[in-house]
Tab-separated table of C-alpha atoms in Angstrom:
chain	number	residue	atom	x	y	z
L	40	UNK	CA	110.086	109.490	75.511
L	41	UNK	CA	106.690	108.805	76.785
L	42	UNK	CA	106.588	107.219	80.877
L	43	UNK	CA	105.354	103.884	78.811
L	44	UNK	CA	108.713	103.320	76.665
L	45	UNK	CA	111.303	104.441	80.064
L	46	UNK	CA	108.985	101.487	81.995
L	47	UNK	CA	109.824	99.181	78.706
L	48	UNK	CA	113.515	100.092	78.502
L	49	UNK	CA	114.469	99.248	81.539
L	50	UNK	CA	116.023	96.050	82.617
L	51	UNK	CA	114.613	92.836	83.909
L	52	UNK	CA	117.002	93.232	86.977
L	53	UNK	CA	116.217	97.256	87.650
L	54	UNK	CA	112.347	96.556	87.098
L	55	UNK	CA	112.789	93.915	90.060
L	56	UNK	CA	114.558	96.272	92.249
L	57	UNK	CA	112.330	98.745	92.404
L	58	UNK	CA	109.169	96.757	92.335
L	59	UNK	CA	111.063	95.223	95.536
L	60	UNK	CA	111.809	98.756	96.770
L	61	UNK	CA	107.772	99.576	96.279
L	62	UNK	CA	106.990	96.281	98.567
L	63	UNK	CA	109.439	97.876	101.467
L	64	UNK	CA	107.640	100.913	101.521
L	65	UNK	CA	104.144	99.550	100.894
L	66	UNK	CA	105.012	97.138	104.129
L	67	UNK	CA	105.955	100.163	106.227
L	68	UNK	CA	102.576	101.764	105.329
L	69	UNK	CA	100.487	98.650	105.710
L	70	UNK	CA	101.910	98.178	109.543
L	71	UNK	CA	100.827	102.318	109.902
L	72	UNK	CA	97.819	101.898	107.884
L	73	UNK	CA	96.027	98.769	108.993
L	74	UNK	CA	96.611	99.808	112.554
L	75	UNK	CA	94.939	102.920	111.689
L	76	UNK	CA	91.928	101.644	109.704
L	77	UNK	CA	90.990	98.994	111.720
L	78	UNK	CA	90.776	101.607	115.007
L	79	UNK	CA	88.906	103.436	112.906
L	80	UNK	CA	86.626	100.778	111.383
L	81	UNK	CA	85.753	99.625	115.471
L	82	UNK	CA	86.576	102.406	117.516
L	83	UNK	CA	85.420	105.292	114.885
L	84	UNK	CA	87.950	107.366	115.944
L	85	UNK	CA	90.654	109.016	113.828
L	86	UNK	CA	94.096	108.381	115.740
L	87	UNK	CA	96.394	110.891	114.965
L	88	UNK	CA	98.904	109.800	117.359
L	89	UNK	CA	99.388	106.352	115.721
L	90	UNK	CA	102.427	107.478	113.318
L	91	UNK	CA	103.945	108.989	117.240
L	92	UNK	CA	102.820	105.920	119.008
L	93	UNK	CA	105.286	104.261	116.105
L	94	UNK	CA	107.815	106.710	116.673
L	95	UNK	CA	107.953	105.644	120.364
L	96	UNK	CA	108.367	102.429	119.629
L	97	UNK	CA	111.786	103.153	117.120
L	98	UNK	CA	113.165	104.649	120.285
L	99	UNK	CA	112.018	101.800	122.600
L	100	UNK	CA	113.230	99.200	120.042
L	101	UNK	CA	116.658	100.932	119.364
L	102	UNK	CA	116.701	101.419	122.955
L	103	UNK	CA	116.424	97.920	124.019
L	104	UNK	CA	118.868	96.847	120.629
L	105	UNK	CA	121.286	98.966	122.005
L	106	UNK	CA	121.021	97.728	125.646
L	107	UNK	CA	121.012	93.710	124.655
L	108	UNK	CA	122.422	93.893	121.224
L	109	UNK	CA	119.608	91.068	120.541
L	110	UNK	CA	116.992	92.740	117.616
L	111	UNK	CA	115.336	89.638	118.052
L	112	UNK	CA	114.144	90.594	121.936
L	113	UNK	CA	113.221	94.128	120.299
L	114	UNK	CA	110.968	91.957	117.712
L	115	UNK	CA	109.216	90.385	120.864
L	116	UNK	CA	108.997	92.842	123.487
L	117	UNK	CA	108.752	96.134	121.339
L	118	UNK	CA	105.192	95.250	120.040
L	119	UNK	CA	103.798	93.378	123.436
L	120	UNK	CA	104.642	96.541	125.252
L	121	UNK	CA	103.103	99.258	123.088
L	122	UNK	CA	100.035	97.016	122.914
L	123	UNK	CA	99.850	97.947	126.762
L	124	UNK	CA	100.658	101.256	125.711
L	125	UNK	CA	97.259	101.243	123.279
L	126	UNK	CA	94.935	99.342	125.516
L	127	UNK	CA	96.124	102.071	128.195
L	128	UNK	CA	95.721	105.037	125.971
L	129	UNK	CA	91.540	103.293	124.954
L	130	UNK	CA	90.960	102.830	128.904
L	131	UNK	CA	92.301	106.378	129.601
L	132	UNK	CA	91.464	109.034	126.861
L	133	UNK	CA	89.780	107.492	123.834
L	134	UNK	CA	86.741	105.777	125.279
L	135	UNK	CA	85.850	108.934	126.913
L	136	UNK	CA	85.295	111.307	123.617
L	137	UNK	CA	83.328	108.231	121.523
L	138	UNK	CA	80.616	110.231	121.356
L	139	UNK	CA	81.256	113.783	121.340
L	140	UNK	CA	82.243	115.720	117.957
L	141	UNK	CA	84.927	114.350	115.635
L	142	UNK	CA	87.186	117.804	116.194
L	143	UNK	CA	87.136	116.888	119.847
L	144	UNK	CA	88.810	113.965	119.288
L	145	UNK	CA	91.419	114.987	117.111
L	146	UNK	CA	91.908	117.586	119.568
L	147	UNK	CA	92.919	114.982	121.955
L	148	UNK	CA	94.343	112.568	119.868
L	149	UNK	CA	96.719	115.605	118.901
L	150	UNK	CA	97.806	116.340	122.264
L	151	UNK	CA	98.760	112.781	122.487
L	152	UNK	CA	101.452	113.608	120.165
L	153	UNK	CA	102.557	116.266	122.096
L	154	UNK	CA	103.068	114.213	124.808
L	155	UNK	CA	104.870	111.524	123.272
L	156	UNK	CA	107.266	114.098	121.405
L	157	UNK	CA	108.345	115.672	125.091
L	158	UNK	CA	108.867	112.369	126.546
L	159	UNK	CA	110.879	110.959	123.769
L	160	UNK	CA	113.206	114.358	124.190
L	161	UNK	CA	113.221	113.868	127.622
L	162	UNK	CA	113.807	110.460	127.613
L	163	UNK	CA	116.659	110.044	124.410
L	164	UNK	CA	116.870	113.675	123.675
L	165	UNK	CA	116.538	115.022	120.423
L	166	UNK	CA	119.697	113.459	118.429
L	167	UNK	CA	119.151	111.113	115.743
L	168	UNK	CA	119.813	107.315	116.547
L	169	UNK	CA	120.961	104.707	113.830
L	170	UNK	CA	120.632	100.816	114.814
L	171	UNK	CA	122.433	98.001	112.368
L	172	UNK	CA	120.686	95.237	111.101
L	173	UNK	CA	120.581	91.695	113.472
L	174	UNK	CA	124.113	89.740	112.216
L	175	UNK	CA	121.626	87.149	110.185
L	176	UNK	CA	120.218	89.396	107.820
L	177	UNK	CA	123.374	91.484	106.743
L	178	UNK	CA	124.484	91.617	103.660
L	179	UNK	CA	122.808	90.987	100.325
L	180	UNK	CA	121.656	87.839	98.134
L	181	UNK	CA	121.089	87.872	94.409
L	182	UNK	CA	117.879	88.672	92.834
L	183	UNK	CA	117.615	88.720	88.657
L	184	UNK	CA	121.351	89.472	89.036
L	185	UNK	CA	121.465	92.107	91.338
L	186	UNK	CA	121.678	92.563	95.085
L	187	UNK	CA	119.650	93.236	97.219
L	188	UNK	CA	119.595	93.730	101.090
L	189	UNK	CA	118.909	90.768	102.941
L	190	UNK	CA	116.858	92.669	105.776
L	191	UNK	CA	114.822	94.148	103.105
L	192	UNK	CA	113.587	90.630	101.646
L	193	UNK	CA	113.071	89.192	105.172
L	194	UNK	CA	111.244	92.602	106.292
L	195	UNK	CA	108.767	91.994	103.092
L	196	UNK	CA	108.337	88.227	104.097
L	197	UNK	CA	107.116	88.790	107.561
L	198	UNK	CA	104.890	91.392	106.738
L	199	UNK	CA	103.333	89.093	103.981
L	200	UNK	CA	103.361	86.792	106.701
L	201	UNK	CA	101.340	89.459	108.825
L	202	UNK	CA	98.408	90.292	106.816
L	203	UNK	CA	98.032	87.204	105.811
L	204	UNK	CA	97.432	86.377	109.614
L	205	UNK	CA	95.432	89.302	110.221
L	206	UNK	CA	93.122	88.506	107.219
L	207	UNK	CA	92.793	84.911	109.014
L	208	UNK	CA	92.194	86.644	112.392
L	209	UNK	CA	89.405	89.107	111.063
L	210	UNK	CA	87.444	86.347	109.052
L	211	UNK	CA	88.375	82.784	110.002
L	212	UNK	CA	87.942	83.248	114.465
L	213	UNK	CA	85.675	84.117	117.060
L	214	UNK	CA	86.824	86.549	118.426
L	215	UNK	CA	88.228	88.244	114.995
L	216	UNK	CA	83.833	87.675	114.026
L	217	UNK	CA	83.309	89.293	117.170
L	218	UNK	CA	85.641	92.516	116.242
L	219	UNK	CA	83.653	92.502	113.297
L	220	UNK	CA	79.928	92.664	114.768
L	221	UNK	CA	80.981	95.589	117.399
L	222	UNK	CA	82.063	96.968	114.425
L	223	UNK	CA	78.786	96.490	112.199
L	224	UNK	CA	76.956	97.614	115.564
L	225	UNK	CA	78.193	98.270	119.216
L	226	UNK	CA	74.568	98.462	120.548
L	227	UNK	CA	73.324	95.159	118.898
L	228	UNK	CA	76.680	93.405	119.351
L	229	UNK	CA	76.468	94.633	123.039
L	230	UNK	CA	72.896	93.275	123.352
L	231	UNK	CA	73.976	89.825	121.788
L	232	UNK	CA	76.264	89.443	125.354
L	233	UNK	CA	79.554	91.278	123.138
L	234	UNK	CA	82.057	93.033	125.779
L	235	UNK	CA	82.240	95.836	123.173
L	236	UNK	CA	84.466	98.021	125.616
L	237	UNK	CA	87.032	95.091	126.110
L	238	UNK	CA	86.941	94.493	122.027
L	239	UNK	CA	87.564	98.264	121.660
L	240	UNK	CA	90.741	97.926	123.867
L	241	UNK	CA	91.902	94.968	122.114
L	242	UNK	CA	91.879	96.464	118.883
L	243	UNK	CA	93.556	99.972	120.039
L	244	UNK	CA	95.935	97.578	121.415
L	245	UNK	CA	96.635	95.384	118.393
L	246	UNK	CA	96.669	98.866	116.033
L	247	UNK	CA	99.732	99.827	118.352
L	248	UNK	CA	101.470	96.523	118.433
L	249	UNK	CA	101.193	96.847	114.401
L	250	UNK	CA	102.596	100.546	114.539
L	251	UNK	CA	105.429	99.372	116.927
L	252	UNK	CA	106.272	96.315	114.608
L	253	UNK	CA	107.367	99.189	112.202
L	254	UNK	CA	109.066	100.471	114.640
L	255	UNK	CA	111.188	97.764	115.085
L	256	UNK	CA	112.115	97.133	111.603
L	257	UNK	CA	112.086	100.396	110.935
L	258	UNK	CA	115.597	101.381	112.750
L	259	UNK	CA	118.402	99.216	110.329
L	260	UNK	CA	116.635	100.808	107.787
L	261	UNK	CA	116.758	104.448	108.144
L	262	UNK	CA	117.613	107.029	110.790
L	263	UNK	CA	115.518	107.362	113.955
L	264	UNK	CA	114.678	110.954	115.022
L	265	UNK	CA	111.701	113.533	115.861
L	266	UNK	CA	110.217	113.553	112.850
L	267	UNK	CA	110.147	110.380	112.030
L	268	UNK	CA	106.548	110.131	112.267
L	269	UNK	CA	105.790	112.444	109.404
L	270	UNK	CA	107.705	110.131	107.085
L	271	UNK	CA	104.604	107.856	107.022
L	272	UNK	CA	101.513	109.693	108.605
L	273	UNK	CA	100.739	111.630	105.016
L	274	UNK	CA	101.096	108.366	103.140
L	275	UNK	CA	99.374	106.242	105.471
L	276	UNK	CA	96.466	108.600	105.609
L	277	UNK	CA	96.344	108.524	101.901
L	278	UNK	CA	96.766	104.413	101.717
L	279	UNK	CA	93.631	104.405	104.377
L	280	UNK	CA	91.610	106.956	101.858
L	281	UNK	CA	92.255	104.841	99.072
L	282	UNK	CA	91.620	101.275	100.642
L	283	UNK	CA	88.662	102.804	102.176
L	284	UNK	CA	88.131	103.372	106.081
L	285	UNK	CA	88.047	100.642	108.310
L	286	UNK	CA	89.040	98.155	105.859
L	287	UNK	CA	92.703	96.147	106.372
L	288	UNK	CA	91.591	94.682	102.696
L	289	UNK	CA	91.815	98.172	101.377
L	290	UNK	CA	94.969	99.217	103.403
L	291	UNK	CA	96.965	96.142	101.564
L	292	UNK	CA	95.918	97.056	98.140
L	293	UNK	CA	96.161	100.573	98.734
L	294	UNK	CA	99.792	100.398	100.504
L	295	UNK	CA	100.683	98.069	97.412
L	296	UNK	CA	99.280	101.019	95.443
L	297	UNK	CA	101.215	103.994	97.120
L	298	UNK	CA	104.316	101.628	97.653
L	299	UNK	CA	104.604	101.170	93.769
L	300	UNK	CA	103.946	104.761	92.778
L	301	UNK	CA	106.317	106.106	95.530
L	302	UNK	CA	108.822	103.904	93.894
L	303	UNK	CA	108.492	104.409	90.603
L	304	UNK	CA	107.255	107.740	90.967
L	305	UNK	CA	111.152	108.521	92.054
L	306	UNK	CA	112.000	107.251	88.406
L	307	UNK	CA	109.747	108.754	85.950
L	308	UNK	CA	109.353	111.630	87.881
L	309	UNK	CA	111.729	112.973	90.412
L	310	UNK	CA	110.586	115.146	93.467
L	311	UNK	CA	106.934	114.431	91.704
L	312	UNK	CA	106.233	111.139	92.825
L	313	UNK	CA	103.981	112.576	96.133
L	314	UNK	CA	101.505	114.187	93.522
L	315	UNK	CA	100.885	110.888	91.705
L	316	UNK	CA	100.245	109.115	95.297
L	317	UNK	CA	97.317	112.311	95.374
L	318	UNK	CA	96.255	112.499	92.164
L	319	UNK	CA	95.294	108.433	92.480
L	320	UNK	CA	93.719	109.825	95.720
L	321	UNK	CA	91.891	112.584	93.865
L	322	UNK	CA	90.170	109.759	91.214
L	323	UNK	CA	89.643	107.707	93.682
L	324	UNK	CA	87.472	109.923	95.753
L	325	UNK	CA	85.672	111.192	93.133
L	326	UNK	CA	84.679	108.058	91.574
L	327	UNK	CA	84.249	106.289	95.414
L	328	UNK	CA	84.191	108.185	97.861
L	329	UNK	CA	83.911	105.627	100.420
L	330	UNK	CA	87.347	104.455	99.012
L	331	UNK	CA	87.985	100.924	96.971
L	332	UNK	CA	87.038	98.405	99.521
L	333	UNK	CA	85.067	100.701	102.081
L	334	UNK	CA	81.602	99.961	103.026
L	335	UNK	CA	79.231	102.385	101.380
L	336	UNK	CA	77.052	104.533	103.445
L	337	UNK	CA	73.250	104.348	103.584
């Protein structure tokens, strides 16, 4: 039976489950994803300590869950925090290896990692932590006839919600137009009167509050523990080759993308689902290598 005719046989109510299950996990890359691009698309700098900046932030939200019992305060203070954490980490380490070699900075961005790993096992030591969902969203409501997790449905709204605020941001403000210019050009935007070094520490700030707001939903949804981070990191990276760097356009379509083939992927294919996810990656690079919705160069 071709992968055609098992799509066509099964039901209405199964089809809707798993496209919902591909929106969960294409929301969970977006968060990682968009973060990532859009440091990228300003900073030019590959963070590979963004899927371990949103590791710290599942410990900091289960952490303060645990402490308050309130998810809710988590939802608030998780993100505003680690946004400190990224404008910190810009003012510190990034804005000093701008210019110098690209394996420089990974170098660094790699010890960051490090760092965060030894402080989270110092910190909540090196068991796995489980959180429950926020009394509100337990349980499960109907959908085509089947259930489906509450938490899951409100997880998929508010990250709707999110990019469609962070498309607004990036196109419809000032300062989301000014992002954009330092972007296009620090040393014109910087000439024009731009504070290009305080728009590079907003966005490495906003990429980490996005990271940590996975963080935070992350937890009632699967285990917490030190590898965590590489649940994500390969997919994201593959979302932000696909969408194209420095584009949050491209990291929704392309987290919709991976989302959808990690889900079905499971189905048609079990255990095989990761080489579709590359092999779109693969055609996608060779036909544009500047991904779908990145800028091309020259």
């Amino acid at each position: 039976m071709s992968i055609a005719e098992d799509i066509a046989m099964m039901r209405a109510d199964s089809f809707v489950a798993y496209v919902l299950n591909g929106l969960v996990q294409a929301s969970c890359l977006f968060l990682l994803a968009s973060g990532l691009t859009l440091i990228f698309g300003v900073l030019r700098i590959l963070n590979f300590a963004h899927a371990a900046l949103f590791m710290l932030a599942a410990y900091l939200a289960a952490q303060v869950i645990t402490s308050t019992g309130s998810f809710w305060l988590a939802l608030v203070l998780v993100p505003a925090v680690m946004a400190l954490v990224g404008a910190a980490l810009e003012r510190a380490l990034l804005r000093r290896v701008y210019d110098v070699p690209v394996p420089y900075q990974l170098l660094l961005t790699f010890g960051v990692i490090l760092v965060i790993k030894d402080l989270i096992k110092l910190t909540w030591g090196t068991a796995s932590r489980t959180i429950a969902e926020p009394p509100a969203l337990r349980g499960a409501t109907s959908v085509l006839g089947r259930d489906y997790p509450l938490y899951n449905l409100f997880y998929i709204a508010i990250i709707a919600v999110v990019a469609v605020g962070l498309w607004v941001f990036l196109h419809h403000t000032q300062f989301g137009k000014r992002i954009q210019a330092a972007a296009a050009d620090r040393e014109m935007a910087s000439a024009m009167g731009i504070n290009v070094p305080g728009i590079y520490t907003a966005v490495c700030a906003a990429g980490t509050a996005l990271a940590a707001l996975l963080g935070v939903f992350h937890g009632p949804m699967m285990n917490i523990h030190l590898d965590v981070d590489h649940q994500y990191i390969v997919e994201a990276f593959a979302v932000v080759v696909i969408g194209g760097l420095g584009s949050v356009p491209g990291a929704l379509v392309g987290s919709l993308l991976v989302g959808m083939l990690d889900s079905f992927g499971i189905l048609l294919i079990p255990r095989f689902q990761m080489a579709f996810i590359y092999m779109v990656m693969a055609a996608v690079l060779i036909v544009r290598p500047q991904g779908l919705f990145g800028p091309r160069e020259g």
